Coordinates of C-alpha atoms in Angstrom, one line a residue:
Chain A
X1 CA 58.8 62.6 -45.7
X2 CA 57.7 61.6 -42.4
X3 CA 59.6 62.5 -39.5
X4 CA 62.3 60.0 -38.7
X5 CA 61.8 58.2 -35.5
X6 CA 63.8 59.5 -32.7
X7 CA 64.2 57.2 -29.8
X8 CA 63.0 58.8 -26.7
X9 CA 63.5 56.8 -23.6
X10 CA 60.0 56.2 -22.3
X11 CA 57.1 58.5 -21.8
X12 CA 58.0 61.9 -20.6
X13 CA 57.5 61.3 -17.0
X14 CA 61.0 62.3 -16.1
X15 CA 60.6 65.9 -16.7
X16 CA 60.3 67.0 -13.2
X17 CA 63.6 67.7 -11.7
X18 CA 64.4 65.5 -8.9
X19 CA 66.2 67.5 -6.3
X20 CA 69.6 66.5 -5.2
X21 CA 70.7 64.8 -8.4
X22 CA 73.3 67.0 -9.7
X23 CA 76.4 65.1 -10.7
X24 CA 79.7 66.3 -11.7
X25 CA 81.1 65.0 -15.0
X26 CA 84.1 63.0 -14.0
X27 CA 85.3 59.5 -14.4
X28 CA 85.4 57.2 -17.4
X29 CA 83.0 57.1 -20.4
X30 CA 80.5 54.7 -18.9
X31 CA 80.4 56.6 -15.7
X32 CA 80.4 59.8 -17.6
X33 CA 77.5 58.8 -19.7
X34 CA 75.7 57.7 -16.6
X35 CA 76.4 60.9 -14.9
X36 CA 75.4 63.1 -17.9
X37 CA 72.3 61.1 -18.1
X38 CA 71.6 61.8 -14.5
X39 CA 72.3 65.5 -15.2
X40 CA 70.1 65.4 -18.1
X41 CA 67.4 64.0 -16.0
X42 CA 67.8 66.6 -13.5
X43 CA 66.9 69.4 -15.9
X44 CA 63.6 69.8 -17.7
X45 CA 63.6 69.4 -21.4
X46 CA 63.4 73.1 -22.0
X47 CA 66.2 73.9 -19.7
X48 CA 68.3 71.1 -21.3
X49 CA 67.8 72.7 -24.7
X50 CA 68.8 76.1 -23.5
X51 CA 71.9 74.9 -21.9
X52 CA 72.6 72.6 -24.7
X53 CA 73.0 69.6 -22.6
X54 CA 72.5 66.6 -24.8
X55 CA 72.8 62.9 -24.3
X56 CA 75.7 61.4 -26.2
X57 CA 73.3 58.9 -27.6
X58 CA 71.2 61.7 -28.9
X59 CA 74.1 63.3 -30.7
X60 CA 75.0 60.0 -32.3
X61 CA 71.5 59.5 -33.4
X62 CA 71.4 62.9 -35.0
X63 CA 74.6 62.3 -36.9
X64 CA 73.4 59.0 -38.1
X65 CA 70.1 60.5 -39.4
X66 CA 72.0 63.2 -41.3
X67 CA 74.3 60.7 -42.8
X68 CA 71.4 58.4 -43.8
X69 CA 69.5 61.2 -45.4
X70 CA 72.5 62.3 -47.3
X71 CA 73.1 58.8 -48.6
X72 CA 69.5 58.2 -49.6
X73 CA 68.8 61.4 -51.3
X74 CA 72.0 62.8 -52.7
X75 CA 70.4 65.4 -54.8
X76 CA 68.7 67.2 -51.9
X77 CA 70.9 69.5 -50.0
X78 CA 71.1 69.1 -46.3
X79 CA 69.1 72.3 -45.8
X80 CA 66.2 71.1 -47.9
X81 CA 66.2 67.7 -46.1
X82 CA 66.0 69.4 -42.8
X83 CA 63.2 71.5 -43.9
X84 CA 61.2 68.4 -44.8
X85 CA 61.7 66.8 -41.6
X86 CA 58.7 67.2 -39.5
X87 CA 60.3 66.2 -36.4
X88 CA 57.4 64.4 -35.1
X89 CA 58.0 62.0 -32.4
X90 CA 56.6 58.6 -33.3
X91 CA 56.6 56.1 -30.6
X92 CA 57.9 52.8 -32.0
X93 CA 57.6 50.5 -29.2
X94 CA 54.6 51.0 -27.3
X95 CA 54.0 48.6 -24.6
X96 CA 50.7 48.9 -22.9
X97 CA 48.9 46.5 -20.9
X98 CA 46.2 45.3 -23.3
X99 CA 43.0 45.8 -21.5
X100 CA 41.5 42.4 -21.4
X101 CA 38.1 42.4 -22.9
X102 CA 35.6 42.0 -20.2
X103 CA 34.4 38.5 -20.8
X104 CA 30.7 38.2 -19.8
X105 CA 31.2 35.9 -16.9
X106 CA 28.1 33.9 -16.4
X107 CA 27.4 33.8 -12.7
X108 CA 27.7 30.1 -12.1
X109 CA 25.7 30.4 -9.0
X110 CA 26.5 28.4 -5.9
X111 CA 26.6 24.6 -5.9
X112 CA 24.4 22.8 -3.4
X113 CA 27.4 22.2 -1.1
X114 CA 28.2 25.9 -1.0
X115 CA 24.6 26.8 -0.4
X116 CA 24.5 24.5 2.5
X117 CA 27.6 26.0 3.9
X118 CA 26.3 29.4 3.7
X119 CA 23.1 28.4 5.6
X120 CA 21.1 30.6 3.4
X121 CA 18.0 28.4 3.5
X122 CA 18.2 27.2 7.0
X123 CA 15.7 28.2 9.5
X124 CA 17.2 28.8 12.9
X125 CA 15.7 27.4 16.0
X126 CA 14.3 30.6 17.4
X127 CA 12.5 31.2 14.1
X128 CA 10.8 27.8 14.3
X129 CA 7.6 29.0 15.8
X130 CA 4.2 28.1 14.3
X131 CA 2.7 31.5 15.2
X132 CA 5.3 33.3 13.2
X133 CA 4.1 31.7 10.0
X134 CA 0.4 32.1 10.4
X135 CA 0.5 35.5 8.6
X136 CA 2.2 33.7 5.7
X137 CA -0.6 31.3 5.5
X138 CA -3.1 34.1 5.4
X139 CA -1.1 35.6 2.6
X140 CA -1.1 32.4 0.7
X141 CA -4.9 32.0 1.1
X142 CA -5.3 35.5 -0.3
X143 CA -3.0 34.7 -3.2
X144 CA -4.9 31.6 -4.1
X145 CA -8.2 33.4 -3.8
X146 CA -7.0 36.0 -6.2
X147 CA -5.5 33.4 -8.5
X148 CA -8.8 31.5 -8.8
X149 CA -10.8 34.7 -9.0
X150 CA -12.7 34.4 -5.8
X151 CA -13.5 31.0 -4.3
X152 CA -17.2 30.6 -4.4
X153 CA -18.8 27.4 -3.4
X154 CA -19.8 26.7 -7.0
X155 CA -16.3 27.1 -8.6
X156 CA -15.3 24.2 -10.7
X157 CA -12.8 21.9 -9.0
X158 CA -11.0 21.4 -12.3
X159 CA -10.2 25.0 -12.6
X160 CA -8.8 25.1 -9.0
X161 CA -6.8 22.0 -9.7
X162 CA -5.3 23.5 -12.8
X163 CA -4.4 26.7 -11.0
X164 CA -2.9 24.9 -8.0
X165 CA -0.7 22.8 -10.3
X166 CA 1.1 25.9 -11.3
X167 CA 0.8 27.9 -8.1
X168 CA 3.4 28.3 -5.5
X169 CA 2.7 26.4 -2.4
X170 CA 4.8 28.2 0.1
X171 CA 2.6 28.9 3.1
X172 CA -0.1 26.4 2.4
X173 CA -1.4 24.1 5.1
X174 CA -0.4 20.7 4.0
X175 CA -1.1 17.3 5.7
X176 CA 0.0 13.8 4.7
X177 CA -2.9 11.5 4.1
X178 CA -1.3 8.4 2.7
X179 CA 2.2 7.3 2.8
X180 CA 4.2 4.1 2.3
X181 CA 5.8 4.8 5.6
X182 CA 3.2 4.9 8.4
X183 CA 4.9 7.4 10.6
X184 CA 4.6 10.2 8.1
X185 CA 0.8 9.9 8.0
X186 CA -1.0 12.6 9.8
X187 CA 1.8 15.2 9.8
X188 CA 0.1 18.6 9.3
X189 CA 1.6 22.0 9.1
X190 CA 2.6 25.1 7.1
X191 CA 4.9 24.6 4.2
X192 CA 8.1 26.5 4.6
X193 CA 10.4 25.3 1.8
X194 CA 9.9 23.2 -1.2
X195 CA 12.9 21.6 -2.9
X196 CA 13.0 19.1 -5.6
X197 CA 12.4 16.1 -3.5
X198 CA 11.2 17.5 -0.1
X199 CA 8.7 19.4 1.7
X200 CA 9.8 21.3 4.8
X201 CA 6.8 21.7 7.1
X202 CA 6.4 23.3 10.5
X203 CA 3.9 21.7 12.7
X204 CA 1.8 23.1 15.5
X205 CA 4.2 21.8 18.1
X206 CA 6.9 24.1 16.5
X207 CA 8.7 21.2 15.1
X208 CA 10.3 21.4 11.7
X209 CA 9.5 18.2 9.8
X210 CA 11.2 17.2 6.6
X211 CA 9.0 15.0 4.4
X212 CA 10.1 13.4 1.2
X213 CA 7.7 13.7 -1.6
X214 CA 8.1 10.3 -3.0
X215 CA 5.4 7.8 -2.1
X216 CA 3.2 10.2 -0.3
X217 CA -0.1 11.8 -0.9
X218 CA -0.6 15.3 0.5
X219 CA -3.8 17.2 1.2
X220 CA -4.0 20.9 0.5
X221 CA -7.1 22.6 1.8
X222 CA -8.4 26.0 0.7
X223 CA -11.8 27.3 1.7
X224 CA -13.5 23.9 1.7
X225 CA -11.8 22.6 -1.4
X226 CA -9.6 19.7 -0.7
X227 CA -7.0 18.7 -3.2
X228 CA -4.8 15.6 -3.1
X229 CA -1.3 15.9 -4.4
X230 CA 0.6 12.8 -5.4
X231 CA 4.1 13.4 -4.3
X232 CA 5.7 11.0 -6.7
X233 CA 4.6 13.1 -9.7
X234 CA 5.5 16.3 -8.0
X235 CA 9.2 15.9 -7.8
X236 CA 10.1 19.3 -9.3
X237 CA 11.4 22.5 -7.9
X238 CA 8.6 24.9 -7.5
X239 CA 10.1 27.2 -10.1
X240 CA 10.2 24.5 -12.7
X241 CA 6.7 23.3 -11.8
X242 CA 5.0 26.4 -13.2
X243 CA 6.4 25.6 -16.6
X244 CA 5.6 21.9 -16.7
X245 CA 2.6 20.3 -18.3
X246 CA 1.1 17.5 -16.3
X247 CA -0.4 14.5 -18.1
X248 CA -3.6 13.1 -16.9
X249 CA -3.3 9.6 -15.5
X250 CA -6.0 7.2 -14.3
X251 CA -5.1 6.2 -10.8
X252 CA -1.8 6.4 -9.0
X253 CA -0.8 3.6 -6.8
X254 CA 1.8 4.3 -4.1
Chain B
X1 CA 3.9 -21.4 -19.5
X2 CA 4.7 -20.3 -16.0
X3 CA 1.1 -19.3 -15.4
X4 CA -0.2 -22.6 -16.7
X5 CA 2.2 -24.4 -14.4
X6 CA 1.2 -22.3 -11.5
X7 CA -2.5 -22.9 -12.1
X8 CA -2.0 -26.6 -12.4
X9 CA 0.0 -27.1 -9.3
X10 CA -1.6 -28.4 -6.2
X11 CA -1.1 -26.0 -3.3
X12 CA 0.8 -27.6 -0.6
X13 CA -0.9 -28.7 2.6
X14 CA 0.6 -30.1 5.8
X15 CA -0.6 -32.8 8.0
X16 CA 1.1 -33.2 11.4
X17 CA 0.2 -36.4 13.3
X18 CA 1.4 -37.1 16.7
X19 CA 0.4 -39.6 19.4
X20 CA 0.5 -39.4 23.1
X21 CA -1.4 -40.2 26.3
X22 CA -3.7 -38.0 28.2
X23 CA -2.2 -38.9 31.5
X24 CA 1.3 -37.9 30.3
X25 CA 2.8 -34.8 32.0
X26 CA 4.0 -33.1 28.9
X27 CA 0.9 -33.8 26.8
X28 CA 0.2 -30.7 24.8
X29 CA -3.5 -31.4 24.1
X30 CA -4.8 -28.7 26.3
X31 CA -2.4 -26.1 25.1
X32 CA -3.2 -26.8 21.4
X33 CA -6.9 -26.7 22.0
X34 CA -6.7 -23.5 23.9
X35 CA -4.5 -21.7 21.4
X36 CA -6.7 -22.5 18.4
X37 CA -8.8 -19.4 18.8
X38 CA -11.4 -19.2 16.1
X39 CA -13.3 -22.5 15.8
X40 CA -16.1 -22.9 13.4
X41 CA -17.2 -26.4 13.5
X42 CA -16.8 -29.2 16.1
X43 CA -17.9 -32.7 15.3
X44 CA -17.4 -36.0 17.0
X45 CA -18.0 -39.6 16.1
X46 CA -18.7 -42.4 18.5
X47 CA -18.9 -45.9 17.0
X48 CA -21.1 -48.5 18.6
X49 CA -23.3 -45.9 20.3
X50 CA -27.0 -45.4 20.0
X51 CA -27.7 -42.6 22.3
X52 CA -25.6 -39.9 23.9
X53 CA -25.0 -40.0 27.6
X54 CA -26.6 -37.3 29.6
X55 CA -23.5 -35.4 30.5
X56 CA -22.3 -35.3 26.9
X57 CA -25.7 -34.2 25.7
X58 CA -25.8 -31.3 28.2
X59 CA -22.3 -30.2 27.2
X60 CA -23.3 -30.2 23.6
X61 CA -26.4 -28.2 24.3
X62 CA -24.5 -25.7 26.3
X63 CA -21.8 -24.7 24.0
X64 CA -22.6 -21.2 24.9
X65 CA -24.1 -18.3 23.0
X66 CA -22.1 -16.1 20.7
X67 CA -23.0 -12.6 19.6
X68 CA -23.2 -10.9 16.3
X69 CA -22.8 -7.1 16.1
X70 CA -23.4 -5.1 12.9
X71 CA -21.3 -2.1 11.9
X72 CA -19.3 -1.9 15.0
X73 CA -16.6 0.8 14.7
X74 CA -13.2 -0.3 15.6
X75 CA -12.5 2.4 18.2
X76 CA -15.1 0.7 20.4
X77 CA -12.7 -2.2 20.9
X78 CA -9.9 0.0 22.2
X79 CA -11.8 1.9 24.8
X80 CA -10.7 1.5 28.4
X81 CA -14.1 0.4 29.4
X82 CA -14.2 -2.4 26.9
X83 CA -10.7 -3.6 27.9
X84 CA -11.5 -3.5 31.6
X85 CA -14.9 -5.2 31.3
X86 CA -14.2 -8.0 28.9
X87 CA -10.6 -8.4 27.9
X88 CA -9.2 -8.4 31.4
X89 CA -11.8 -10.5 33.0
X90 CA -12.0 -13.8 31.2
X91 CA -11.2 -14.4 27.6
X92 CA -12.8 -12.4 24.9
X93 CA -12.7 -13.5 21.3
X94 CA -13.8 -11.4 18.3
X95 CA -13.6 -11.9 14.5
X96 CA -15.0 -10.0 11.6
X97 CA -17.8 -11.7 9.8
X98 CA -18.1 -12.0 6.0
X99 CA -14.7 -10.6 5.2
X100 CA -12.3 -12.5 3.0
X101 CA -8.8 -12.8 4.4
X102 CA -7.1 -12.4 1.1
X103 CA -9.1 -9.4 -0.2
X104 CA -10.6 -7.4 2.6
X105 CA -9.6 -5.9 5.9
X106 CA -10.0 -8.4 8.7
X107 CA -9.8 -7.9 12.4
X108 CA -9.5 -10.5 15.1
X109 CA -9.3 -10.1 18.9
X110 CA -7.3 -12.8 20.7
X111 CA -7.9 -13.6 24.4
X112 CA -4.4 -12.5 25.3
X113 CA -5.4 -9.0 24.5
X114 CA -3.9 -8.7 21.1
X115 CA -5.9 -7.0 18.3
X116 CA -4.7 -8.3 14.9
X117 CA -5.6 -6.3 11.9
X118 CA -5.0 -7.7 8.4
X119 CA -5.2 -4.7 6.1
X120 CA -4.9 -4.3 2.4
X121 CA -2.3 -1.9 1.0
X122 CA -4.4 1.2 0.6
X123 CA -6.0 1.0 4.1
X124 CA -2.7 0.4 5.7
X125 CA -1.2 3.4 4.0
X126 CA -4.0 5.5 5.3
X127 CA -4.3 4.4 8.9
X128 CA -0.7 5.3 9.6
X129 CA -0.1 2.5 12.1
X130 CA 3.1 0.5 12.2
X131 CA 2.8 -2.9 10.8
X132 CA 4.6 -5.5 8.9
X133 CA 4.0 -7.0 5.4
X134 CA 2.2 -10.3 5.4
X135 CA 4.4 -13.4 5.1
X136 CA 2.6 -14.7 2.1
X137 CA 3.0 -11.8 -0.3
X138 CA 4.6 -12.2 -3.7
X139 CA 6.7 -9.6 -5.3
X140 CA 4.3 -6.8 -4.6
X141 CA 3.1 -6.6 -1.1
X142 CA -0.7 -6.5 -0.9
X143 CA -1.5 -7.3 2.7
X144 CA -0.1 -5.8 5.9
X145 CA -0.6 -7.1 9.5
X146 CA -0.9 -4.6 12.3
X147 CA -0.8 -6.0 15.8
X148 CA -2.0 -3.8 18.7
X149 CA -1.5 -5.0 22.3
X150 CA -4.6 -3.9 24.3
X151 CA -3.1 -4.8 27.6
X152 CA -0.2 -2.4 26.9
X153 CA -2.6 0.3 25.9
X154 CA -4.6 0.0 29.1
X155 CA -1.4 0.2 31.2
X156 CA -0.5 3.7 30.1
X157 CA -3.6 5.3 28.7
X158 CA -1.9 8.6 28.0
X159 CA 1.1 7.2 26.0
X160 CA 1.8 8.4 22.5
X161 CA 1.0 4.9 21.2
X162 CA -2.4 4.9 22.7
X163 CA -3.2 8.4 21.4
X164 CA -2.0 7.6 17.9
X165 CA -4.1 4.4 17.8
X166 CA -7.2 6.3 18.9
X167 CA -6.6 9.1 16.5
X168 CA -6.2 6.7 13.7
X169 CA -9.3 4.8 14.5
X170 CA -11.5 7.7 15.3
X171 CA -10.4 10.5 12.9
X172 CA -8.0 9.3 10.3
X173 CA -9.6 6.2 9.0
X174 CA -12.7 5.0 10.9
X175 CA -13.3 1.4 10.1
X176 CA -16.5 -0.5 10.7
X177 CA -17.0 -4.2 10.6
X178 CA -19.6 -6.8 11.5
X179 CA -18.2 -8.7 14.4
X180 CA -18.7 -12.2 15.8
X181 CA -18.0 -12.0 19.6
X182 CA -17.7 -14.5 22.3
X183 CA -16.7 -14.2 25.9
X184 CA -15.8 -16.7 28.4
X185 CA -16.0 -15.5 31.9
X186 CA -15.3 -17.2 35.1
X187 CA -17.3 -14.8 37.2
X188 CA -21.0 -14.6 37.7
X189 CA -21.9 -11.7 35.3
X190 CA -24.4 -12.8 32.8
X191 CA -24.8 -11.5 29.3
X192 CA -23.2 -8.1 29.9
X193 CA -22.2 -8.1 26.2
X194 CA -25.8 -7.6 25.2
X195 CA -26.1 -4.6 27.4
X196 CA -22.7 -3.2 26.6
X197 CA -23.3 -3.0 22.9
X198 CA -27.0 -2.1 23.1
X199 CA -26.3 1.0 20.9
X200 CA -25.4 -1.2 18.0
X201 CA -27.5 -4.0 16.6
X202 CA -26.4 -7.0 18.6
X203 CA -27.9 -10.5 18.4
X204 CA -27.4 -13.4 20.6
X205 CA -27.0 -16.6 18.7
X206 CA -26.8 -20.2 19.7
X207 CA -24.6 -22.7 17.8
X208 CA -26.4 -25.0 15.4
X209 CA -26.4 -28.6 16.5
X210 CA -26.9 -31.6 14.2
X211 CA -27.2 -35.0 15.7
X212 CA -27.6 -38.2 13.8
X213 CA -27.0 -41.9 13.9
X214 CA -25.5 -44.0 11.1
X215 CA -26.1 -47.7 10.8
X216 CA -23.8 -50.4 9.4
X217 CA -20.8 -48.2 9.1
X218 CA -17.4 -49.6 8.0
X219 CA -14.8 -48.4 10.4
X220 CA -11.1 -48.9 10.0
X221 CA -9.2 -50.9 12.5
X222 CA -6.6 -48.8 14.4
X223 CA -3.9 -49.6 16.9
X224 CA -3.0 -46.8 19.2
X225 CA 0.7 -47.5 19.1
X226 CA 1.0 -47.5 15.3
X227 CA 0.5 -44.0 13.8
X228 CA 1.7 -45.2 10.4
X229 CA -0.4 -48.2 10.5
X230 CA 0.7 -51.8 10.1
X231 CA 0.4 -53.5 6.7
X232 CA -2.4 -56.0 7.5
X233 CA -3.3 -55.1 11.0
X234 CA -4.2 -51.4 11.3
X235 CA -4.7 -48.3 9.3
X236 CA -2.6 -45.2 9.3
X237 CA -3.5 -41.8 10.6
X238 CA -3.9 -40.0 7.2
X239 CA -6.2 -42.8 6.0
X240 CA -8.3 -42.3 9.1
X241 CA -8.6 -38.6 8.4
X242 CA -9.7 -39.3 4.9
X243 CA -12.3 -41.8 6.0
X244 CA -13.6 -39.5 8.7
X245 CA -14.1 -36.8 6.1
X246 CA -16.0 -39.2 3.9
X247 CA -18.3 -40.2 6.7
X248 CA -19.1 -36.7 7.7
X249 CA -19.9 -35.7 4.2
X250 CA -22.2 -38.7 4.0
X251 CA -20.4 -40.3 1.1
X252 CA -21.1 -43.9 0.3
X253 CA -18.2 -46.0 1.2
X254 CA -19.1 -48.9 -1.0
X255 CA -17.0 -48.0 -4.1
X256 CA -19.7 -48.9 -6.5
X257 CA -18.6 -48.6 -10.1
X258 CA -21.6 -46.6 -11.1
X259 CA -21.2 -44.1 -8.3
X260 CA -20.6 -40.7 -9.6
X261 CA -19.8 -38.8 -6.5
X262 CA -17.0 -40.8 -5.0
X263 CA -15.0 -43.9 -5.5
X264 CA -13.7 -43.8 -2.0
X265 CA -13.8 -47.0 0.0
X266 CA -13.0 -47.6 3.6
X267 CA -9.3 -48.4 4.2
X268 CA -8.5 -52.0 5.0
X269 CA -8.5 -53.6 7.5
X270 CA -11.9 -52.6 8.6
X271 CA -14.8 -53.8 10.6
X272 CA -18.5 -53.1 10.3
X273 CA -20.1 -51.3 13.2
X274 CA -23.7 -51.6 13.9
X275 CA -24.4 -48.0 14.8
X276 CA -22.4 -44.9 15.1
X277 CA -23.3 -41.5 16.6
X278 CA -22.4 -38.3 14.8
X279 CA -22.7 -34.9 16.2
X280 CA -21.8 -31.6 14.6
X281 CA -21.9 -28.2 16.3
X282 CA -21.5 -25.1 14.1
X283 CA -21.0 -21.6 15.3
X284 CA -18.4 -19.4 16.9
X285 CA -17.2 -21.9 19.5
X286 CA -15.0 -21.2 22.5
X287 CA -11.9 -23.3 23.0
X288 CA -12.8 -23.6 26.6
X289 CA -15.9 -25.5 25.7
X290 CA -14.0 -27.7 23.4
X291 CA -11.7 -28.6 26.3
X292 CA -14.6 -29.6 28.4
X293 CA -15.9 -31.7 25.5
X294 CA -12.6 -33.4 25.1
X295 CA -12.4 -34.3 28.8
X296 CA -15.9 -35.7 28.7
X297 CA -15.0 -37.8 25.7
X298 CA -12.0 -39.1 27.6
X299 CA -14.3 -40.1 30.4
X300 CA -16.4 -42.0 27.9
X301 CA -14.1 -44.9 28.4
X302 CA -14.4 -45.0 32.2
X303 CA -17.0 -47.7 31.7
X304 CA -16.1 -50.5 29.4
X305 CA -17.5 -49.8 25.9
X306 CA -17.6 -51.7 22.7
X307 CA -16.1 -48.8 20.7
X308 CA -12.3 -49.0 20.3
X309 CA -11.9 -45.3 19.8
X310 CA -13.8 -42.0 19.4
X311 CA -12.9 -39.0 17.3
X312 CA -13.3 -35.3 17.8
X313 CA -12.6 -32.9 15.0
X314 CA -12.5 -29.1 15.1
X315 CA -12.3 -26.8 12.1
X316 CA -11.3 -23.2 12.1
X317 CA -12.7 -20.2 10.3
X318 CA -11.3 -20.0 6.8
X319 CA -11.2 -16.2 7.1
X320 CA -9.4 -15.9 10.4
X321 CA -6.1 -14.0 10.3
X322 CA -4.5 -16.4 12.7
X323 CA -4.4 -20.2 13.0
X324 CA -2.6 -21.3 16.2
X325 CA -1.4 -18.7 18.6
X326 CA -0.4 -15.8 16.4
X327 CA 0.7 -17.8 13.3
X328 CA -0.5 -16.0 10.2
X329 CA -3.2 -17.7 8.2
X330 CA -3.9 -17.2 4.6
X331 CA -6.5 -18.5 2.2
X332 CA -4.8 -19.4 -1.1
X333 CA -7.1 -22.1 -2.4
X334 CA -9.0 -23.2 0.6
X335 CA -8.1 -21.7 3.9
X336 CA -8.4 -24.8 6.1
X337 CA -6.9 -25.2 9.5
X338 CA -8.2 -28.0 11.5
X339 CA -7.3 -30.6 14.1
X340 CA -8.6 -34.0 15.0
X341 CA -8.3 -36.1 18.1
X342 CA -8.6 -39.9 18.1
X343 CA -9.2 -41.1 21.6
X344 CA -8.5 -44.7 22.5
X345 CA -9.9 -46.6 25.4
X346 CA -6.5 -46.8 27.1
X347 CA -6.3 -42.9 27.3
X348 CA -3.9 -42.9 24.4
X349 CA -4.7 -40.3 21.7
X350 CA -3.7 -39.4 18.2
X351 CA -3.7 -35.7 17.3
X352 CA -3.7 -34.7 13.7
X353 CA -3.3 -31.0 12.6
X354 CA -3.8 -30.0 9.1
X355 CA -3.2 -26.6 7.4
X356 CA -3.4 -25.3 3.9
X357 CA -1.0 -23.5 1.7
X358 CA -0.6 -20.0 3.1
X359 CA 0.0 -21.3 6.6
X360 CA 2.9 -21.9 9.0
X361 CA 3.5 -25.4 10.2
X362 CA 1.2 -26.1 13.2
X363 CA 3.0 -26.0 16.5

């Protein structure tokens, strides 16, 4: 027979005696109970057992258990029943804060508005100097040279074209050759940022120019190889461009 | 269906007829002659005349030389030197030769210092100069007009505009054309054009002159007051223009039934004239010379003559980007823009101006 449940008020965190809580048993039953409870709390459980201070509720519970056992098993004597009792404390109502399963929260990332507010991708005025970005350009040239395996004069233009399509263009020297809007024609500079629809370029006069890709033809020059990029077909983020397959088309009219 | 209809329709043409008197204050004849810049052919007809008077003959012979330069790069026309030597002193006219106005790039220099470029789409997108689309474009714009004011450029030679134009002409998109040039100068400098463009192949050319006499010509009867003609008394102005065209193309005006070429006959009422003198000058002719010719023809009637009237017709280049002043000119199905004076013996005149389809109404 398992141990019958004994109600224990809460986890045993009230063992430590709190000083200054001795109460004298006086007054009516309610107050008495209240005060004996307070007394009980003042002592540790061991001390309470020695001094035989028991909560009235506990006495009633014991009496009930004895009576119940006697009723259920009339053949067994009281002594035998009590021997069987294991007196394990089983917690009946156990309220714990269920630890919420850590849901894998996908980082949603920032929306364009939040990104703009954070000014993460803005280039401040004191950083807008052409000379600052020349090393970047040299880096890019080196990167392209490595990509194409050394740019010799007899390298096939097709190969370079194919590599450039998937390459990253940040730091390239770009100029606008043809455009539907005449004022964009002739703008030359180092590419700083590439978004889905724009190129952000810094010109020699330290001006940051924002050029839409649509309806423009850009020229990229590397070591004597000049490539023309048709902006209308290039409307992709640079990260997506490396995965995209470009179809060959005859001529492109702006 | 729509294509068939479009192909069948006759392109519209406009004929503006007006009458006035040379002595009138507000007569616009000088202005209209001077603002019609690129003249290809001048012809006049004098009925009842056997030989030309001396003054007229001299004038005809001296309709000035014009110059032809091959492969002239465009940036030569915007140099300060050129502007100061030619554009500012006198009137300089230039037109590209052998370029079709509706297909190729055409350049014209007007005497008021404006350089008009009529460019096709690809060239316009590459030069990077501000321009406007042509008035006669359909759904898709194929032609753009760029207008550069040379007087403005010479005023501030270091302005951004000037630099951009020079950069575009020298580095971005260098364009080369064959030019027809003519210069009217009031000073005493002679043929400096030849020496200025000596680096390029420049030729001096004289206009071609064709003189002839026609006998027994049927001429319509005209009354100077009645532009629209009177039913039995005089012919109308459009009829006269038709008749003039037939005469100059040497068509038979007899309306013979077996004639294959033309069934045109002289408008009635008409008279028969014993002789008529025809003269045609072909070349790149200056409007100033045409003015002089017009004046001389007016003075023809200083002495009493048999002829009731004389005509002077001027035709413009079909490939010129402008017709009168800066009105845009297009080709469509025959890029004609011409005018015709009919000078009467009482100093009255009729002026007829005709334009083709892709043209604005004449001023």
